[in-house]
Structure formats: C-alpha cells, structure tokens
mmCIF file of C-alpha atoms in Angstrom:
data_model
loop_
_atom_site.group_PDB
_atom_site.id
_atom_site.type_symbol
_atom_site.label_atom_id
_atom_site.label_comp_id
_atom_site.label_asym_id
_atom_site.label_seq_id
_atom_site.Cartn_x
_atom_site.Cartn_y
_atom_site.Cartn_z
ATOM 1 C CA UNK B 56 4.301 1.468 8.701
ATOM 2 C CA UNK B 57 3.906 4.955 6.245
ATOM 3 C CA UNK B 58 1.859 4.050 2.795
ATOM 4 C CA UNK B 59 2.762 5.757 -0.156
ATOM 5 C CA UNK B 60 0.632 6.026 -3.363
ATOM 6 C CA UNK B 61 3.391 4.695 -6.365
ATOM 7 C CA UNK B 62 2.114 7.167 -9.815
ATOM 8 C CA UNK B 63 3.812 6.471 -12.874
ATOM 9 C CA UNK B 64 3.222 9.316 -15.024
ATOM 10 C CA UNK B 65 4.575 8.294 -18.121
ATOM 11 C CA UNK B 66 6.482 10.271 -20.687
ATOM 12 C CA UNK B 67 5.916 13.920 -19.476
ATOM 13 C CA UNK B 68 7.568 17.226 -20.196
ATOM 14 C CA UNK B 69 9.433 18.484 -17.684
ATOM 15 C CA UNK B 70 7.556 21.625 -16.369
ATOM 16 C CA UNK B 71 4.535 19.594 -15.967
ATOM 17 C CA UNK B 72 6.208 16.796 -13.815
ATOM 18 C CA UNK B 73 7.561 20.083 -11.644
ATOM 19 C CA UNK B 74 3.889 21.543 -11.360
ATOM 20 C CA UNK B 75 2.663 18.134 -9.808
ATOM 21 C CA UNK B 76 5.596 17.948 -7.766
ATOM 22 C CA UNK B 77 4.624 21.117 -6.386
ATOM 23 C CA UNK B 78 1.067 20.569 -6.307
ATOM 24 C CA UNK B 79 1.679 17.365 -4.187
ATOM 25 C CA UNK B 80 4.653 18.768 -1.910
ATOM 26 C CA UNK B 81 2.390 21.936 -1.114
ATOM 27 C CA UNK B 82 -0.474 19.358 -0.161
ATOM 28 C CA UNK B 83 1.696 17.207 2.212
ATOM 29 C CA UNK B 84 3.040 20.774 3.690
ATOM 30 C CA UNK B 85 -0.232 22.136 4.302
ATOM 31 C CA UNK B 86 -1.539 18.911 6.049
ATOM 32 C CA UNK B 87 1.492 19.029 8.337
ATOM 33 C CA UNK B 88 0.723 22.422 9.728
ATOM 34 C CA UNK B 89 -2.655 21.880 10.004
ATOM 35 C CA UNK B 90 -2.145 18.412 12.099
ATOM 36 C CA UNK B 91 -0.269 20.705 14.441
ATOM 37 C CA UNK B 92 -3.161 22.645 15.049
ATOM 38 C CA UNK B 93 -5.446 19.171 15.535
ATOM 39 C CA UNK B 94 -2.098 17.544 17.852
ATOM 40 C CA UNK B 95 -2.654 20.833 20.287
ATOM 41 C CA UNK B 96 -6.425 20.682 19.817
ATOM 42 C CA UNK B 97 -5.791 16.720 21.258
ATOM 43 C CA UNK B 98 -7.430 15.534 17.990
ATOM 44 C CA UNK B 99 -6.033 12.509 15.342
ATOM 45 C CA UNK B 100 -3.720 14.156 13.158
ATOM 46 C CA UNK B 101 -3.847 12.876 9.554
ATOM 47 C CA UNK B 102 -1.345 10.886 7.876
ATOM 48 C CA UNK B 103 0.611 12.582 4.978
ATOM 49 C CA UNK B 104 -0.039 10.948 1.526
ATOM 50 C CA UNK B 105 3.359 10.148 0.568
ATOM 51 C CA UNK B 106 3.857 10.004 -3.166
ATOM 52 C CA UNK B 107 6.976 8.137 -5.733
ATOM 53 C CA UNK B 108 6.700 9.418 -8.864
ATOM 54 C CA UNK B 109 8.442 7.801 -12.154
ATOM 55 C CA UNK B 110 8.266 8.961 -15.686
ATOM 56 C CA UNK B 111 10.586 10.066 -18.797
ATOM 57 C CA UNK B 112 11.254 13.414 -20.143
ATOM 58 C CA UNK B 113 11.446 14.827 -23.332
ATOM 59 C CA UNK B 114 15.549 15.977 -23.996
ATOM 60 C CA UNK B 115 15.535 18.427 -21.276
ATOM 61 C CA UNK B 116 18.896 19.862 -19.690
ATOM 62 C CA UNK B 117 18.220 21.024 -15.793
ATOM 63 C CA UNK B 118 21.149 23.379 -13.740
ATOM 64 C CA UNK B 119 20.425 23.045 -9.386
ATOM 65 C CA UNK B 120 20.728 26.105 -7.544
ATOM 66 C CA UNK B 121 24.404 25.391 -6.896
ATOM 67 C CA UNK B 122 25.468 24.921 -10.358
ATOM 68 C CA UNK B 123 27.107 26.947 -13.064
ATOM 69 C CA UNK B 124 25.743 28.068 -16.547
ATOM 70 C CA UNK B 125 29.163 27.401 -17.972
ATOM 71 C CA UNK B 126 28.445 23.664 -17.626
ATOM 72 C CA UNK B 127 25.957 23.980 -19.996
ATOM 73 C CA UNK B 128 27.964 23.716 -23.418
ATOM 74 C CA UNK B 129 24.958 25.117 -26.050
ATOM 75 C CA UNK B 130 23.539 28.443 -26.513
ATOM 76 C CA UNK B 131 19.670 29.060 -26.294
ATOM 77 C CA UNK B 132 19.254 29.501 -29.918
ATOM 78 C CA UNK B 133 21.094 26.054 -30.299
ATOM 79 C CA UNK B 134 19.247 24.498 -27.467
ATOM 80 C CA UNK B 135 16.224 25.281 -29.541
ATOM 81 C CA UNK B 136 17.579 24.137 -32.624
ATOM 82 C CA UNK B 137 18.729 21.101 -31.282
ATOM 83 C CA UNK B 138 14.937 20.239 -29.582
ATOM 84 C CA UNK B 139 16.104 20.514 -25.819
ATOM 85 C CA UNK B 140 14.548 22.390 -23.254
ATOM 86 C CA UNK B 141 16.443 23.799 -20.710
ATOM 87 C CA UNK B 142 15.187 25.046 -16.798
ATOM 88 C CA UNK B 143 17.274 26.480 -13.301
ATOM 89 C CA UNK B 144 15.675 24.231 -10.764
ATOM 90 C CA UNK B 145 15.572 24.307 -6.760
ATOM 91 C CA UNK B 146 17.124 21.062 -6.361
ATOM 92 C CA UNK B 147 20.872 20.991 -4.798
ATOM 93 C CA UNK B 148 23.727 19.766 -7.533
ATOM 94 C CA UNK B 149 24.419 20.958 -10.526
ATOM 95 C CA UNK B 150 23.810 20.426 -14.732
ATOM 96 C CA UNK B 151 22.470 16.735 -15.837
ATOM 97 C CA UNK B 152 20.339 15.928 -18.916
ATOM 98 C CA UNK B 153 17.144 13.931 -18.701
ATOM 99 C CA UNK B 154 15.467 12.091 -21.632
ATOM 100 C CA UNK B 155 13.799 9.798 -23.307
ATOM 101 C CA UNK B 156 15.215 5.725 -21.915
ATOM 102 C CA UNK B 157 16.111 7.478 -18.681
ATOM 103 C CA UNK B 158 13.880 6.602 -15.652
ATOM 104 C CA UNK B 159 13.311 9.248 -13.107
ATOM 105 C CA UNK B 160 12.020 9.063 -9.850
ATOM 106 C CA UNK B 161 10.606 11.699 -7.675
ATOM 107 C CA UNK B 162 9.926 10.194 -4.174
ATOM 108 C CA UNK B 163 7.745 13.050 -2.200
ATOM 109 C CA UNK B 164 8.019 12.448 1.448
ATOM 110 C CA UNK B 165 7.631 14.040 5.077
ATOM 111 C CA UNK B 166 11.174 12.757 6.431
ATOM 112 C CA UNK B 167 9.796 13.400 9.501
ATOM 113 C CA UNK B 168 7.618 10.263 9.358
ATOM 114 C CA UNK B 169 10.639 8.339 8.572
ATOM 115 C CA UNK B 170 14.102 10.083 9.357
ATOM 116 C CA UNK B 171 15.266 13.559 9.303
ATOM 117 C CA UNK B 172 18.886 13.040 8.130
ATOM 118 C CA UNK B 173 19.196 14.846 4.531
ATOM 119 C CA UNK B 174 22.760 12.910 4.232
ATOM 120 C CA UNK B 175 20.776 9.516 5.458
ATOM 121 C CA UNK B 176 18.143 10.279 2.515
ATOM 122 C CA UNK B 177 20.244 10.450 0.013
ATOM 123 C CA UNK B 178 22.736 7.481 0.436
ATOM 124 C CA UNK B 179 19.319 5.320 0.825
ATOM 125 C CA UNK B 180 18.172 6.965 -2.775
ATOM 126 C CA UNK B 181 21.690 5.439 -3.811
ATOM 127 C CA UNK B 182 21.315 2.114 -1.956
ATOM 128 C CA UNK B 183 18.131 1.438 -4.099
ATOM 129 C CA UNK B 184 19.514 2.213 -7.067
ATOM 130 C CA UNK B 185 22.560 -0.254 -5.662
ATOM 131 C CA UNK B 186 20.861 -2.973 -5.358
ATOM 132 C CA UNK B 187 18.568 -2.792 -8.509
ATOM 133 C CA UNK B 188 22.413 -2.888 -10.725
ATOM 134 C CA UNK B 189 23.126 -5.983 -8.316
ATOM 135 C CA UNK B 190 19.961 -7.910 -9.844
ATOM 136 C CA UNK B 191 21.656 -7.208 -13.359
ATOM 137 C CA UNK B 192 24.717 -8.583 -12.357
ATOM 138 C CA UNK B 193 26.480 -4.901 -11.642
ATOM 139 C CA UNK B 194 28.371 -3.483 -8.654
ATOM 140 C CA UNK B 195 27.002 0.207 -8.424
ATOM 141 C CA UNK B 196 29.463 2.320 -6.320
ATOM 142 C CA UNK B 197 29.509 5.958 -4.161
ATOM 143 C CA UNK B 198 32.769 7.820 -4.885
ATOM 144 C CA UNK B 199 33.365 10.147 -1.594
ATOM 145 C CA UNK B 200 32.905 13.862 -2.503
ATOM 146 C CA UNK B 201 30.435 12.910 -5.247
ATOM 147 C CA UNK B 202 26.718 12.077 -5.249
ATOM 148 C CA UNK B 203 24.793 9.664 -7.359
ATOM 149 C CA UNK B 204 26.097 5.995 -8.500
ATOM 150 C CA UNK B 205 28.824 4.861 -10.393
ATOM 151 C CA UNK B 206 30.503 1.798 -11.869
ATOM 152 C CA UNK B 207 34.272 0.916 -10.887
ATOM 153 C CA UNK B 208 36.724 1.370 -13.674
ATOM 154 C CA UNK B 209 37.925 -1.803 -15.174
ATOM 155 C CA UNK B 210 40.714 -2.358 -18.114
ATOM 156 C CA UNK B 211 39.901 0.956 -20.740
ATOM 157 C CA UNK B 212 37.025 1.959 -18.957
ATOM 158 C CA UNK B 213 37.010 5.295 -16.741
ATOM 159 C CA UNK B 214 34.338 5.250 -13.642
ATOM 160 C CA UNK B 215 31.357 6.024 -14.742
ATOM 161 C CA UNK B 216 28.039 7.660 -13.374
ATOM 162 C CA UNK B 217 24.817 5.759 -14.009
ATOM 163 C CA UNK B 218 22.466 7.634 -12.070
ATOM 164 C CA UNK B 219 22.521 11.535 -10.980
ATOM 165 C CA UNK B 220 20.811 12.423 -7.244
ATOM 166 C CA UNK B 221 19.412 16.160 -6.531
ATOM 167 C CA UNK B 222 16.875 16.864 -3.828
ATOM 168 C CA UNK B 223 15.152 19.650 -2.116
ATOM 169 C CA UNK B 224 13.409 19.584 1.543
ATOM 170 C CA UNK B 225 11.354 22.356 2.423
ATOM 171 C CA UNK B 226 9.880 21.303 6.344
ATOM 172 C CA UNK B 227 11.273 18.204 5.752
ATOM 173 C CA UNK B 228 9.061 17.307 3.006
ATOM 174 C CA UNK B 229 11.367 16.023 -0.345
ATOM 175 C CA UNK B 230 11.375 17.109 -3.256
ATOM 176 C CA UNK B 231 13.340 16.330 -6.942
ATOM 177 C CA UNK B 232 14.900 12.588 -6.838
ATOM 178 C CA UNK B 233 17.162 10.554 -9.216
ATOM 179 C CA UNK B 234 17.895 9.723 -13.285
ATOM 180 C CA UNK B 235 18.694 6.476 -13.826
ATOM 181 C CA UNK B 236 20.351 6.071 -17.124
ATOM 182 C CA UNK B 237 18.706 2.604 -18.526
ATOM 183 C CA UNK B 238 18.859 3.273 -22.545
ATOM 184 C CA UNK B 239 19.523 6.558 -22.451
ATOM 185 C CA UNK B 240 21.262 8.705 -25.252
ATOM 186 C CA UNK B 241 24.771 9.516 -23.616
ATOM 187 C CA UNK B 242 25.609 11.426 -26.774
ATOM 188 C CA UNK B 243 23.394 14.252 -24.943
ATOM 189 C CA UNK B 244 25.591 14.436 -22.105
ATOM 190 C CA UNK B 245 28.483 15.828 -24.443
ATOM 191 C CA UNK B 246 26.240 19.001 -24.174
ATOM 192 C CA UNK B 247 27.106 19.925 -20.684
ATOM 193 C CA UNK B 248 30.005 19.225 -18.109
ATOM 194 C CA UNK B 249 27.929 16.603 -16.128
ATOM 195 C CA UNK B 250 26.828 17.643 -12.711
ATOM 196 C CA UNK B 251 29.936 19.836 -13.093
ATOM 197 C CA UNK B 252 32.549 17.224 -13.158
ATOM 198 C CA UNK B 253 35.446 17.811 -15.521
ATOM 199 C CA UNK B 254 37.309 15.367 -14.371
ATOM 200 C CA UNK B 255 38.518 13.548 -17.606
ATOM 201 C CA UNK B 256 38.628 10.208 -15.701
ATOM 202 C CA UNK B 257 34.884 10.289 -15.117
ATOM 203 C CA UNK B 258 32.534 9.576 -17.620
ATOM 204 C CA UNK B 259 28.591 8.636 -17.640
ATOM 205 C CA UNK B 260 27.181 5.182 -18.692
ATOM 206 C CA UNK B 261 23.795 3.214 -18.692
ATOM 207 C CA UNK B 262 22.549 0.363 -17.939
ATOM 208 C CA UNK B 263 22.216 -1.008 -21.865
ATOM 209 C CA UNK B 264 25.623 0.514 -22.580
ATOM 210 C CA UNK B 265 27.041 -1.817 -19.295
ATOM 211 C CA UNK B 266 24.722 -4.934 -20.262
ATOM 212 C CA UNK B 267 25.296 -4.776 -23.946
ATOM 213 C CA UNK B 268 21.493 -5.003 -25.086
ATOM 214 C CA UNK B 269 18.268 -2.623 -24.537
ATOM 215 C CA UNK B 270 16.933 -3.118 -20.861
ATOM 216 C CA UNK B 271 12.533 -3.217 -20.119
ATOM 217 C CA UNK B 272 12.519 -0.667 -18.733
ATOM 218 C CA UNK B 273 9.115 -1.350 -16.588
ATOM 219 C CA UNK B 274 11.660 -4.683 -15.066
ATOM 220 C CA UNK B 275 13.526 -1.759 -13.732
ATOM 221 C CA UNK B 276 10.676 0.019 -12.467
ATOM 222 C CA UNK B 277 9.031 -3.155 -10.537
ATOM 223 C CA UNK B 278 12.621 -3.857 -9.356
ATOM 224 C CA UNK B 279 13.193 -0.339 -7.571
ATOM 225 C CA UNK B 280 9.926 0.067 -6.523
ATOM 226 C CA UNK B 281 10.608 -2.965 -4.349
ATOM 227 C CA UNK B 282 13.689 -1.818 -2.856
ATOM 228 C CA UNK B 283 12.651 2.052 -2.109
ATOM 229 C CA UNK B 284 9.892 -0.074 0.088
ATOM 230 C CA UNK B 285 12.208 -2.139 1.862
ATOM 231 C CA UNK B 286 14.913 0.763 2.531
ATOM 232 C CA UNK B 287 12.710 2.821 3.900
ATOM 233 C CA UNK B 288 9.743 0.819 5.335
ATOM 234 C CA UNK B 289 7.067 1.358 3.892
ATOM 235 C CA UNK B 290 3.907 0.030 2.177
ATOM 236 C CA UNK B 291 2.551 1.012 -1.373
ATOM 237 C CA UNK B 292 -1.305 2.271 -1.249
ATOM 238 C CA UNK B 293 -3.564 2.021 -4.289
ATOM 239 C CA UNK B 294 -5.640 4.790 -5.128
ATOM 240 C CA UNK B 295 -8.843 4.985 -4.434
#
C-alpha cells in the first residue's frame, strides 16, 4: 500500500502554493529517475513521497493552458482595483476563481505507483468529491463533455458546478487538483465565464448555498481526506 504525507497549508497565496507544488513534483521526478538507475544497478529503489495538499487562496482568478482570456470578464487595472490576482497556469481546463471558503486540494502523485489512466484519475478526483456531498445529504453528478461535479437541476434551479478539476502530469507525476466550493463567494464567479461555459443553463453553487447554513470547513477536510484514501488505496504518513 503507497503512503502519502496529508499537508494542510492553510490560507496561502497562490504563487506560493504553485512554488511548493513544484518544489515537491520536481522531488518525486528526480527520485523516479534516479530509482531507475538503482533498479538496473539491482539495488532497492526508493518509494516516492506522495503528497495531498489543501489550503485557501486569497481572490485569485487562474486561466489553464487551454483556455481563453476572453473568459476573463475584468481588465488588469480592475483586477487590481478589485484585490484579485490573476495567473496562466499549466493545468488543462480553462478560467475558475479560487478564494477565501473554497477548499483546494492538490494531490501530488507518481500514477505509476497506482494507475496510469489520466481519464481514470480524474473521475476518481470526482468520485471523492461524490461521496463527501453524499455525507451532506447531496447527489453530486458528472455531466458528459464536462469535468468537475455538479448538482442536478430541480424546480428553478439550473445544474450547477460545485467543484472545478484541472490537472497536469509530467512522467506521470500529478500536478494542480480540485476547488471545492464550501462557503465560497459565487458573486466572484460573475467575473469570468466559468471554466468557459456559457451555457446559460449552467450555473456554479456551494455547498452552504445547497445546505442553507455555513459548512466547518475542517468536517469537509477530515471527510475527503478519508475518501481520496479509500479510492485510491492508500495510507496517510505523518511526518517525521
């Protein structure tokens, strides 16, 4: 069974969560391609330190490499007026908004120690967030054609997207994750054209929007830490 070291970083700014992505994805890269050199030297390779990551961001807006700047609906000097930051990422997708009441995960793994199926990884980063709305009483759908999680429309209510998915693999090691909207500000999402959908049926949502009252957001934490270990098999490892 793989360990991975859990880090909850807090409320972080957005470039500095990237850097320690980074730092950590370069670290599990480098060990891989030196554990080839140990397999063919008939040594024992060294296990990859696997790392989830969850924080908060400041108001940040973030466009993936297959997005479009006309999604984003503010210019730079409003953007700075307005106190949002604003980066072009590597991660596949395209515009969302991160902030403050919005939990985001980065899970940081070598696929190959568990499954190299990109499509595989990402329906599993769905499932978990699936089955955390289920303990709150809410049926979290996929809509074919788009990733991330929604909630089924029901009398006046459009379907609506509670958590955004973009990832990057670089030799199979992951990158980038999920925002989970728990008691986050929707009013920021009027900014941009949401992961590029302009579909006027769609809309986004939360958790306390859906639930009717603020959420703890360290419940939702202990609850999804739970289920990325039983999706994917794994054991959590405490820091030495």
């Amino acid at each position: 069974m793989e360990q991975v070291i859990y880090k909850d970083l807090g409320k972080i700014d957005y470039q500095s969560a990237w850097d320690f992505q980074t730092e950590v994805h370069q670290a599990i890269v480098q060990q891989k391609l030196e554990n080839r050199k140990l397999k063919a030297e008939g040594a024992a390779i060294i296990p990859p330190i696997h790392q989830l990551l969850f924080c908060e961001h400041p108001p940040v807006y973030t466009l993936g490499k297959s997005g479009s700047m006309d999604h984003l609906l503010l210019s730079e000097e409003e953007l700075s007026t307005e106190g949002f930051t604003f980066y072009k990422i590597n991660r596949g997708g395209d515009i969302t908004y991160h902030g403050p009441g919005q939990l985001v995960g980065y899970p940081i793994f070598d696929m190959e120690r568990f499954f190299t199926d990109i499509h595989k990884y990402v329906r599993f980063i769905e499932e978990v967030i699936i089955r955390t709305l289920a303990e709150y009483g809410l049926e979290g759908i996929r809509y074919k054609g788009f990733t991330g999680v929604w909630l089924a429309p029901y009398s006046d209510y459009p379907k609506r997207k509670i958590a955004a998915i973009g990832v990057h693999l670089s030799r199979w090691v992951t990158m980038h994750g999920f925002a989970f909207n728990i008691n986050t500000n929707l009013e920021h999402f009027q900014n941009i054209i949401p992961c590029g959908i302009e579909d006027k049926d769609k809309d986004v949502t939360s958790l306390a929007v859906e639930l009717e009252h603020p959420v703890d957001l360290e419940e939702v934490k202990l609850k999804m830490k739970k289920h990325f270990a039983e999706l994917f098999e794994f054991s959590y490892q405490e820091e030495e």
